[in-house]
C-alpha cells in the first residue's frame, strides 16, 4: 500500500512550505533583491500563523476522521502537531532573539507585564510536554489514558494561541476573530460529531505499533 | 560629532525616487549631522545655500502643483542621497545609526486606517485618491475663519527638507526625508486670537473616497490636536512631500502633519480642517482607548504602553531592537514645552 507514504511526503512538503518561502524571502532581502518593510514582523507573523493553522489541523483530524470514516487520517495527527510545535518554537525564538536579544530578564519583564505576551508564552510552554511525549514509546510508557489526559492540553493551547493573536492587534480584530470562529467550529465539530465505532476513540498515533506480538 | 556625507553618485538600486533625480545631474552636498553635542542627537539635513540657478521664479509659486515641483527643486539635496540609504533595503545587520528608510518602505508601510487597517492596504486603496482640488477650512479662534483653497493657503511658503526619525506607538520606526514648511509659518499667517490655546486637525471624512471609513474601527473623522506652543515649535512640520516628490496619498496627501518627538498617530493626514480652540480638543485615539493613548503621546521610553514596552523600537529593516530615545531624540528642542509636567500622567 503506497498511498500513505505518498501522502506523508505531501504532508511534509506542505508543512515545510511556509518555512521554505520565508527563508527564501529573507535570503532575497539580505541580498538586496527584495524590499521587505519589516522582515522581523514577517518572520513572527508567518511562523505564528503557521503554528496556529497546524494546531487547527491537528484538532480537526479526529472530527474529519469521524465524518469521512477514513481512519488512516490519524497517521497524520502527530505530524501536524509536531510541526505546530516546530513553528511555535521558531515563533518564540524569533521573539526571544529579535525583540530581546536573548536577554532573559527583559523577556521575563515583558512576559509578566503584558497579557498578550504571557498568554502566548504559556501556550508555548504547554506545547513542550506534548511534543516530548509524542513518541510511541512515551504513549506506551504513560499508558493511553494518562497520555490522552495530558494531551487534552491542546484544548487550552489552541484558544490561548487565538487569544494571543486577538490581544496583540490595535483596533481591527477581523483577522484574529476569523481564526477564533474557525477554532470554535472545529471544537463544535469535535463535540457534536460522535464517534461511530469504538476504535475511532483510540487516542494513539499509531494504534497498532509494529511489534511482533 | 558630525557625520558629513557627500552626495555620492547614485548606484542603481531599484529606487524609482532616485532615478528621477539622477537625471537632474545636480552636484550637491548634503550634510547629515547625527548626535552633534549642541543638537542632542537631533537629526537634520542641512542644505547649503541654494545656488542662484536653482532659485525658482516667483510665478511658479502661483499653483500648488508648481509649488510642489519647486519644492522638489529646492530640496534637490534629496537627489543624491547619502550612499547609506542604499544599504537600507539590504541586509541591515551592520546598518549605521540613522540611515534613511527606503522610499518604497516609507510609501508602502502605512498606518492610515481611512484606507484599511493593514499596513499594505493604503498604498493599494489610495492609488486613485484625488487631492486636487482641496480645501482646508480654518475655524475657531482666528481673526478670519475661512475655507481656503489649499494652493492659496500654502502659497509663498518655501518647502524645506527635514530628515526626521518617525516612531510609531506600535514599536517600529523609520527615518524619513520630509518636504514641508514649519506649521508656525501657517499659524502666523492665520493669526489666531488670544483665546487660542490648542490647534485641532481633522482628516477628510468621505467613505466613497476613503473606503476604510466604511468600517467603524475608529470614530470618523480622524481628529488630532496639539497645544499651541507645541504647534509653534520649529520642528513641527506641515508636510507636502517626501523624498523630494509629491506626498503620495497613502502618506496623507495633499497635506499632513509631522511632529517628530511624538508617536506617529499624532500626525493627522489629508487634513481638511484646522480649528483653533480654547479647550483641549478630543482626539481620536485618546477617545477610542483612553487608557492606552493620551493627548500628548510624546515618545517616551520610560512610559510603557499598557500592552507593550516603549523602551525599545525596531527600525524597519533591522533585525534587533534599538533603544528608544526620550522625545525621539529631540529633547533639546522640546523639553521646555513640558517643564514641570508629570509625563507619566500626561502620556
Coordinates of C-alpha atoms in Angstrom, one line a residue:
Chain A
X1 CA 0.0 0.0 0.0
X2 CA 1.8 3.1 -1.3
X3 CA -0.9 5.7 -0.6
X4 CA 0.1 6.6 3.0
X5 CA 3.9 7.1 2.4
X6 CA 3.0 9.2 -0.7
X7 CA 0.6 11.3 1.4
X8 CA 3.3 11.6 4.1
X9 CA 5.6 13.2 1.6
X10 CA 2.9 15.6 0.5
X11 CA 2.2 16.5 4.2
X12 CA 5.9 17.1 5.0
X13 CA 6.2 19.3 1.9
X14 CA 3.1 21.3 2.8
X15 CA 4.2 21.7 6.4
X16 CA 7.7 22.9 5.4
X17 CA 6.5 25.1 2.6
X18 CA 5.9 28.2 4.8
X19 CA 9.4 27.9 6.2
X20 CA 10.9 27.5 2.7
X21 CA 9.1 30.5 1.4
X22 CA 10.1 32.6 4.5
X23 CA 13.8 31.6 4.2
X24 CA 13.7 32.4 0.5
X25 CA 12.2 35.9 1.2
X26 CA 14.7 36.7 3.9
X27 CA 17.6 35.4 1.7
X28 CA 16.4 37.7 -1.1
X29 CA 16.1 40.6 1.4
X30 CA 19.7 40.1 2.6
X31 CA 20.9 40.3 -0.9
X32 CA 19.0 43.5 -1.5
X33 CA 16.9 41.8 -4.2
X34 CA 13.6 42.1 -2.3
X35 CA 12.4 45.0 -0.2
X36 CA 10.7 43.9 2.9
X37 CA 9.1 46.6 5.1
X38 CA 9.7 44.8 8.3
X39 CA 11.5 41.4 7.9
X40 CA 11.1 40.6 11.6
X41 CA 7.4 41.2 11.6
X42 CA 7.2 38.9 8.6
X43 CA 9.1 36.2 10.4
X44 CA 7.0 36.5 13.5
X45 CA 3.7 36.7 11.8
X46 CA 4.3 33.9 9.3
X47 CA 5.6 31.5 12.0
X48 CA 2.8 32.4 14.4
X49 CA 0.1 31.9 11.8
X50 CA 1.7 28.6 10.6
X51 CA 1.7 27.3 14.2
X52 CA -1.9 28.3 14.6
X53 CA -3.1 26.7 11.4
X54 CA -1.2 23.5 12.1
X55 CA -2.8 23.3 15.6
X56 CA -6.1 23.7 13.9
X57 CA -5.3 20.9 11.5
X58 CA -4.2 18.7 14.5
X59 CA -7.5 19.4 16.1
X60 CA -9.6 18.7 13.0
X61 CA -8.1 15.2 12.3
X62 CA -10.5 13.4 14.7
X63 CA -13.7 15.2 13.5
X64 CA -12.6 14.6 9.9
X65 CA -12.0 11.0 10.6
X66 CA -15.4 10.7 12.1
X67 CA -17.0 12.4 9.2
X68 CA -15.2 10.5 6.4
X69 CA -14.8 7.3 8.3
X70 CA -11.2 7.2 6.8
X71 CA -9.2 6.1 9.8
X72 CA -5.7 6.4 8.3
X73 CA -6.1 10.1 8.8
X74 CA -4.9 9.5 12.4
X75 CA -1.4 8.8 11.0
X76 CA -1.1 12.5 10.2
X77 CA -2.1 13.9 13.6
X78 CA 1.3 13.6 15.2
X79 CA 3.0 15.1 12.2
X80 CA 0.7 18.1 12.2
X81 CA 1.1 18.5 16.0
X82 CA 4.9 18.3 15.9
X83 CA 5.0 20.8 13.0
X84 CA 2.8 23.1 15.0
X85 CA 5.3 22.9 17.8
X86 CA 8.2 23.4 15.4
X87 CA 6.6 26.7 14.1
X88 CA 5.7 27.8 17.6
X89 CA 9.3 27.3 18.6
X90 CA 10.6 29.4 15.7
X91 CA 7.9 32.0 16.6
X92 CA 9.0 32.1 20.3
X93 CA 12.7 32.2 19.4
X94 CA 12.2 35.0 16.9
X95 CA 10.7 36.9 19.8
X96 CA 13.5 35.9 22.2
X97 CA 16.3 36.8 19.8
X98 CA 15.0 39.7 17.7
X99 CA 12.9 41.5 20.3
X100 CA 15.0 40.8 23.4
X101 CA 18.5 39.7 22.1
X102 CA 18.1 36.6 24.4
X103 CA 18.2 38.8 27.5
X104 CA 16.2 36.7 29.9
X105 CA 15.4 39.5 32.4
X106 CA 14.0 41.6 29.7
X107 CA 12.0 38.7 28.3
X108 CA 10.6 37.9 31.8
X109 CA 9.7 41.6 32.4
X110 CA 7.8 41.7 29.1
X111 CA 6.1 38.3 29.8
X112 CA 4.7 39.2 33.3
X113 CA 3.7 42.7 32.4
X114 CA 1.8 42.1 29.1
X115 CA -1.2 39.7 28.9
X116 CA -0.9 39.0 25.2
X117 CA 2.8 38.0 25.7
X118 CA 2.2 35.7 28.7
X119 CA -0.8 34.0 27.1
X120 CA 1.4 33.2 24.1
X121 CA 4.4 32.3 26.2
X122 CA 2.2 29.9 28.4
X123 CA 0.7 28.3 25.3
X124 CA 4.3 27.6 24.0
X125 CA 5.3 26.1 27.4
X126 CA 2.3 23.9 27.4
X127 CA 3.2 22.6 23.9
X128 CA 6.6 21.4 25.1
X129 CA 5.4 18.3 27.2
X130 CA 3.0 17.4 24.4
X131 CA 5.9 17.4 21.9
X132 CA 8.2 15.5 24.2
X133 CA 5.6 12.8 24.8
X134 CA 4.5 12.4 21.2
X135 CA 6.5 9.3 20.5
X136 CA 5.0 5.8 20.5
X137 CA 7.4 4.9 23.3
X138 CA 6.0 7.6 25.6
X139 CA 2.5 6.6 24.8
X140 CA 3.3 3.1 25.9
X141 CA 5.2 4.3 28.9
X142 CA 2.4 6.7 30.1
X143 CA -0.5 4.4 29.2
X144 CA -3.2 5.5 26.8
X145 CA -5.4 7.0 29.5
X146 CA -2.8 9.3 31.1
X147 CA -1.4 10.2 27.7
X148 CA -4.8 11.3 26.5
X149 CA -5.4 13.3 29.6
X150 CA -2.1 15.1 29.2
X151 CA -2.7 15.8 25.5
X152 CA -6.1 17.3 26.3
X153 CA -4.0 20.4 27.0
X154 CA -4.3 21.2 23.3
X155 CA -7.9 22.3 24.0
X156 CA -6.4 25.0 26.2
X157 CA -3.4 25.8 23.9
X158 CA -5.3 26.5 20.7
X159 CA -7.7 29.1 22.3
X160 CA -4.7 30.6 24.0
X161 CA -3.0 31.0 20.7
X162 CA -6.0 32.7 19.2
X163 CA -6.3 35.0 22.3
X164 CA -2.7 35.9 21.9
X165 CA -3.5 37.0 18.4
X166 CA -6.6 38.9 19.4
X167 CA -4.9 40.8 22.2
X168 CA -2.0 41.9 20.1
X169 CA -3.9 43.8 17.5
X170 CA -4.5 47.5 17.9
X171 CA -8.0 48.1 16.7
X172 CA -9.1 45.8 13.8
X173 CA -9.6 42.3 15.2
X174 CA -11.1 40.9 12.0
X175 CA -8.3 38.5 11.2
X176 CA -7.9 37.0 14.6
X177 CA -11.7 36.8 15.0
X178 CA -11.8 34.7 11.8
X179 CA -9.3 32.3 13.5
X180 CA -11.5 32.3 16.6
X181 CA -14.6 31.3 14.6
X182 CA -12.7 28.5 12.7
X183 CA -11.5 27.2 16.0
X184 CA -15.0 27.3 17.5
X185 CA -16.3 25.4 14.5
X186 CA -13.6 22.7 14.9
X187 CA -14.3 22.3 18.6
X188 CA -18.0 22.2 18.0
X189 CA -17.5 19.5 15.4
X190 CA -15.4 17.6 17.9
X191 CA -18.3 17.7 20.4
X192 CA -21.2 17.3 18.1
X193 CA -19.9 14.5 15.8
X194 CA -19.9 11.4 17.9
X195 CA -17.6 8.5 17.2
X196 CA -19.2 5.8 15.0
X197 CA -17.2 2.9 16.2
X198 CA -15.3 2.0 19.3
X199 CA -11.9 2.1 17.6
X200 CA -12.4 5.7 16.5
X201 CA -11.9 6.9 20.0
X202 CA -8.4 5.5 20.1
X203 CA -6.0 8.2 21.2
X204 CA -2.9 6.7 19.9
X205 CA -0.9 8.0 16.9
X206 CA -0.1 4.5 15.7
X207 CA -2.9 2.4 17.0
X208 CA -1.0 -0.8 16.4
X209 CA 2.7 -0.4 17.0
X210 CA 4.7 -2.5 14.6
X211 CA 5.6 -5.0 17.3
X212 CA 5.5 -8.7 16.6
X213 CA 3.2 -9.7 19.4
Chain B
X1 CA 30.4 64.8 16.2
X2 CA 29.1 65.5 12.8
X3 CA 29.0 63.0 10.0
X4 CA 29.1 64.5 6.6
X5 CA 28.2 62.6 3.6
X6 CA 29.0 63.7 0.2
X7 CA 26.4 63.4 -2.5
X8 CA 27.8 60.2 -3.8
X9 CA 26.6 59.3 -7.3
X10 CA 23.6 57.1 -7.2
X11 CA 24.4 53.5 -7.7
X12 CA 21.4 51.9 -9.3
X13 CA 19.3 50.0 -6.9
X14 CA 15.6 49.7 -7.7
X15 CA 14.7 53.1 -6.2
X16 CA 12.4 55.0 -8.5
X17 CA 12.5 58.0 -6.4
X18 CA 16.2 58.4 -7.2
X19 CA 16.1 57.6 -10.8
X20 CA 14.2 60.7 -11.5
X21 CA 16.6 62.8 -9.6
X22 CA 19.6 61.1 -11.0
X23 CA 18.7 62.6 -14.4
X24 CA 19.0 66.1 -12.9
X25 CA 22.7 65.6 -12.5
X26 CA 23.0 68.2 -9.9
X27 CA 26.1 68.2 -7.9
X28 CA 25.2 68.8 -4.3
X29 CA 26.4 68.3 -0.9
X30 CA 24.3 67.0 1.8
X31 CA 25.2 67.0 5.4
X32 CA 23.6 64.7 7.8
X33 CA 24.5 65.5 11.3
X34 CA 23.8 62.9 13.9
X35 CA 24.4 63.3 17.5
X36 CA 26.3 66.5 17.5
X37 CA 26.6 67.8 21.1
X38 CA 24.8 71.0 20.5
X39 CA 21.9 69.2 18.8
X40 CA 21.5 66.3 21.2
X41 CA 21.0 63.6 18.7
X42 CA 18.8 65.6 16.6
X43 CA 18.7 64.5 13.1
X44 CA 18.6 67.1 10.4
X45 CA 19.7 67.6 7.0
X46 CA 21.2 70.9 6.2
X47 CA 21.4 72.3 2.8
X48 CA 24.0 74.9 1.9
X49 CA 22.7 78.0 0.3
X50 CA 20.7 77.2 -2.8
X51 CA 22.7 78.2 -5.9
X52 CA 21.1 81.2 -7.7
X53 CA 20.5 79.0 -10.7
X54 CA 18.0 77.0 -8.6
X55 CA 16.1 79.8 -7.0
X56 CA 12.7 79.4 -8.5
X57 CA 10.9 82.1 -10.4
X58 CA 8.2 83.6 -8.4
X59 CA 5.4 82.9 -10.8
X60 CA 6.0 79.3 -10.3
X61 CA 4.5 79.6 -6.9
X62 CA 1.1 80.5 -8.2
X63 CA 0.0 77.0 -8.4
X64 CA 0.4 74.3 -5.8
X65 CA 1.5 71.7 -8.4
X66 CA 4.2 74.0 -9.3
X67 CA 4.8 74.9 -5.8
X68 CA 5.4 71.3 -5.1
X69 CA 7.6 71.0 -8.1
X70 CA 9.5 74.0 -6.9
X71 CA 9.7 72.4 -3.5
X72 CA 11.3 69.4 -5.0
X73 CA 13.8 71.6 -6.8
X74 CA 14.6 73.5 -3.7
X75 CA 15.3 70.2 -2.0
X76 CA 17.3 68.7 -4.7
X77 CA 19.7 67.7 -2.0
X78 CA 17.5 64.7 -1.9
X79 CA 18.5 63.8 -5.4
X80 CA 21.9 62.5 -4.4
X81 CA 21.1 60.8 -1.2
X82 CA 23.9 59.7 1.0
X83 CA 25.0 56.3 -0.1
X84 CA 23.9 55.0 3.3
X85 CA 20.3 54.8 2.0
X86 CA 21.2 52.2 -0.5
X87 CA 22.1 49.8 2.3
X88 CA 18.7 50.3 3.9
X89 CA 16.9 47.9 1.6
X90 CA 19.5 45.2 2.1
X91 CA 20.9 43.2 5.0
X92 CA 20.8 45.6 7.8
X93 CA 22.8 43.8 10.4
X94 CA 25.6 46.4 10.2
X95 CA 23.5 49.4 9.5
X96 CA 24.5 52.9 10.5
X97 CA 22.8 54.7 13.3
X98 CA 20.2 56.7 11.4
X99 CA 20.2 55.7 7.7
X100 CA 17.2 56.8 5.7
X101 CA 14.4 54.3 5.3
X102 CA 14.0 53.5 1.6
X103 CA 11.2 55.3 -0.3
X104 CA 9.5 52.0 -1.1
X105 CA 9.2 51.2 2.6
X106 CA 8.1 54.7 3.6
X107 CA 5.3 54.6 0.9
X108 CA 4.1 51.0 1.4
X109 CA 4.1 50.5 5.2
X110 CA 1.4 52.9 6.3
X111 CA -1.0 53.1 9.2
X112 CA -3.8 55.0 7.5
X113 CA -7.0 53.3 8.6
X114 CA -9.0 55.5 6.3
X115 CA -7.7 53.2 3.6
X116 CA -7.8 49.9 5.6
X117 CA -6.1 48.6 8.7
X118 CA -3.4 46.5 7.0
X119 CA -0.2 48.4 6.6
X120 CA 0.0 47.5 2.9
X121 CA -3.7 48.4 2.2
X122 CA -3.4 52.2 1.9
X123 CA -0.9 52.1 -1.0
X124 CA -3.4 50.0 -3.0
X125 CA -6.7 51.5 -1.9
X126 CA -5.5 55.1 -2.1
X127 CA -3.9 54.8 -5.5
X128 CA -6.7 56.8 -7.2
X129 CA -7.3 59.2 -4.4
X130 CA -7.8 62.7 -5.8
X131 CA -6.3 65.6 -3.9
X132 CA -6.9 68.4 -6.4
X133 CA -9.0 70.5 -5.8
X134 CA -8.6 70.5 -2.0
X135 CA -9.9 72.9 0.6
X136 CA -8.9 73.5 4.2
X137 CA -11.4 75.1 6.5
X138 CA -9.9 77.3 9.1
X139 CA -12.2 77.6 12.1
X140 CA -12.4 78.7 15.7
X141 CA -10.3 81.2 17.4
X142 CA -8.8 83.0 14.4
X143 CA -9.1 86.5 13.1
X144 CA -10.8 85.4 9.9
X145 CA -12.3 81.9 9.7
X146 CA -12.4 80.9 6.1
X147 CA -12.5 77.9 3.8
X148 CA -9.2 78.1 1.9
X149 CA -8.2 76.6 -1.3
X150 CA -5.1 74.6 -0.3
X151 CA -3.0 76.3 -3.0
X152 CA -3.8 79.7 -1.6
X153 CA -3.3 78.6 2.0
X154 CA 0.2 77.5 1.5
X155 CA 1.1 80.0 -1.2
X156 CA 4.5 81.5 -0.7
X157 CA 5.9 79.1 1.8
X158 CA 9.2 77.6 0.8
X159 CA 9.5 73.9 1.3
X160 CA 12.4 72.6 3.3
X161 CA 13.7 69.1 3.5
X162 CA 13.8 67.7 7.0
X163 CA 15.0 64.3 7.9
X164 CA 13.2 63.1 11.0
X165 CA 13.0 59.9 12.9
X166 CA 9.4 58.7 12.8
X167 CA 8.5 56.5 15.8
X168 CA 5.2 54.6 15.8
X169 CA 3.4 53.8 19.1
X170 CA 3.5 50.2 17.9
X171 CA 7.2 50.0 18.5
X172 CA 8.7 50.4 15.0
X173 CA 10.4 53.4 13.5
X174 CA 11.8 54.9 10.2
X175 CA 13.9 57.8 9.2
X176 CA 12.2 59.9 6.6
X177 CA 13.2 62.9 4.5
X178 CA 10.0 65.0 4.6
X179 CA 9.4 68.1 2.5
X180 CA 7.3 70.8 4.0
X181 CA 7.2 74.0 6.0
X182 CA 7.0 74.8 9.7
X183 CA 3.4 74.8 11.0
X184 CA 4.3 78.0 12.8
X185 CA 4.6 79.9 9.5
X186 CA 1.0 78.9 8.7
X187 CA -0.3 79.7 12.2
X188 CA 1.4 83.1 11.9
X189 CA -0.4 83.7 8.6
X190 CA -3.8 82.6 10.1
X191 CA -3.5 85.0 13.1
X192 CA -5.1 83.1 16.0
X193 CA -6.8 85.2 18.7
X194 CA -5.5 85.4 22.2
X195 CA -8.0 82.8 23.3
X196 CA -6.5 80.1 21.1
X197 CA -4.7 77.5 23.2
X198 CA -4.9 74.4 21.0
X199 CA -5.0 73.6 17.3
X200 CA -7.1 70.7 16.1
X201 CA -6.6 68.9 12.7
X202 CA -9.3 67.0 11.1
X203 CA -8.8 64.4 8.3
X204 CA -11.2 64.2 5.3
X205 CA -14.3 62.1 6.1
X206 CA -15.7 60.7 2.9
X207 CA -16.1 57.0 2.8
X208 CA -16.6 57.0 -1.0
X209 CA -13.0 58.2 -1.3
X210 CA -11.7 56.6 1.8
X211 CA -13.2 53.1 1.8
X212 CA -11.6 52.3 5.2
X213 CA -14.2 54.6 6.7
X214 CA -16.9 52.2 5.8
X215 CA -15.7 50.1 8.7
X216 CA -16.2 51.5 12.2
X217 CA -12.7 50.7 13.6
X218 CA -12.4 54.3 14.7
X219 CA -14.9 57.1 15.2
X220 CA -14.5 59.1 12.0
X221 CA -13.4 61.7 11.1
X222 CA -9.9 61.3 12.5
X223 CA -9.0 64.2 14.8
X224 CA -5.7 65.1 16.2
X225 CA -4.6 68.2 18.1
X226 CA -1.6 70.0 19.6
X227 CA -1.2 72.6 22.3
X228 CA -0.5 75.9 20.6
X229 CA 3.1 76.1 21.8
X230 CA 3.8 72.6 20.5
X231 CA 2.3 73.6 17.2
X232 CA 4.6 76.7 17.2
X233 CA 7.7 74.6 17.8
X234 CA 10.0 74.9 14.7
X235 CA 10.2 71.1 14.4
X236 CA 6.5 70.8 13.8
X237 CA 6.1 70.4 10.1
X238 CA 3.3 70.7 7.6
X239 CA 4.3 68.1 5.0
X240 CA 3.5 68.1 1.3
X241 CA 6.2 65.8 0.0
X242 CA 8.6 63.1 0.8
X243 CA 12.0 62.2 -0.8
X244 CA 11.6 65.4 -2.9
X245 CA 8.5 64.0 -4.5
X246 CA 4.8 64.9 -4.0
X247 CA 3.4 63.3 -1.0
X248 CA 1.7 60.0 -2.1
X249 CA -1.9 59.6 -0.9
X250 CA -1.1 56.7 1.3
X251 CA 1.2 59.0 3.3
X252 CA -1.5 61.6 3.8
X253 CA -1.6 63.7 0.6
X254 CA -2.0 66.5 -0.1
X255 CA -1.1 67.8 3.3
X256 CA -0.3 66.2 6.6
X257 CA 1.3 67.0 10.0
X258 CA 4.6 65.6 11.3
X259 CA 5.6 66.1 14.9
X260 CA 8.9 64.2 15.2
X261 CA 9.0 63.9 19.0
X262 CA 5.5 62.4 19.3
X263 CA 4.2 59.0 18.2
X264 CA 3.2 58.9 14.6
X265 CA -0.5 58.8 15.2
X266 CA -0.4 62.4 16.3
X267 CA 0.4 63.5 12.8
X268 CA -3.0 63.8 11.1
X269 CA -3.2 63.1 7.4
X270 CA -5.2 64.5 4.4
X271 CA -6.2 67.5 6.5
X272 CA -9.4 69.3 5.6
X273 CA -9.9 71.4 8.7
X274 CA -7.7 73.3 11.2
X275 CA -9.5 74.6 14.2
X276 CA -8.1 76.8 17.0
X277 CA -9.7 76.2 20.4
X278 CA -9.5 77.4 23.9
X279 CA -10.2 74.0 25.4
X280 CA -8.2 70.8 24.8
X281 CA -9.8 69.1 21.8
X282 CA -11.0 65.5 21.9
X283 CA -8.6 63.4 19.8
X284 CA -9.5 60.1 18.1
X285 CA -7.2 57.6 19.7
X286 CA -7.4 59.1 23.2
X287 CA -11.2 58.8 22.9
X288 CA -11.1 55.3 21.5
X289 CA -8.8 53.7 24.1
X290 CA -8.1 56.4 26.8
X291 CA -6.0 54.0 28.9
X292 CA -3.6 53.4 26.1
X293 CA -3.4 56.6 24.1
X294 CA -3.2 60.1 25.7
X295 CA -3.4 63.5 24.3
X296 CA 0.3 64.2 24.5
X297 CA 1.7 60.9 23.1
X298 CA 5.3 62.1 23.4
X299 CA 7.8 59.4 22.6
X300 CA 9.0 58.3 26.0
X301 CA 11.0 55.1 26.6
X302 CA 10.1 55.3 30.3
X303 CA 6.3 55.3 29.9
X304 CA 5.1 52.0 28.6
X305 CA 2.0 51.4 26.5
X306 CA -0.2 49.1 28.7
X307 CA 0.3 46.2 26.3
X308 CA 3.9 46.6 25.3
X309 CA 7.2 48.3 26.3
X310 CA 8.2 51.6 24.7
X311 CA 11.8 51.3 25.9
X312 CA 12.9 49.9 22.6
X313 CA 11.9 50.0 18.9
X314 CA 12.7 48.2 15.7
X315 CA 14.0 50.4 13.0
X316 CA 12.3 49.0 9.9
X317 CA 14.7 46.7 8.1
X318 CA 16.8 45.9 11.1
X319 CA 16.6 42.6 13.0
X320 CA 17.2 43.5 16.6
X321 CA 15.7 46.4 18.5
X322 CA 17.4 49.6 19.4
X323 CA 16.8 51.9 22.4
X324 CA 14.1 54.4 22.0
X325 CA 15.3 57.9 22.7
X326 CA 13.5 60.4 25.0
X327 CA 11.3 62.7 22.9
X328 CA 12.6 60.5 20.0
X329 CA 16.0 62.2 20.3
X330 CA 14.6 65.8 20.1
X331 CA 14.9 66.6 23.9
X332 CA 16.9 69.8 23.5
X333 CA 14.3 71.3 21.2
X334 CA 11.2 70.3 23.0
X335 CA 11.7 69.5 26.7
X336 CA 11.0 73.1 27.8
X337 CA 7.4 72.6 26.5
X338 CA 6.8 70.1 29.3
X339 CA 8.7 71.7 32.2
X340 CA 7.1 70.7 35.4
X341 CA 4.6 68.3 33.9
X342 CA 4.3 64.7 35.0
X343 CA 4.8 62.8 31.7
X344 CA 3.6 59.6 33.3
X345 CA 0.2 61.1 33.9
X346 CA 0.2 63.2 30.7
X347 CA 1.1 60.3 28.4

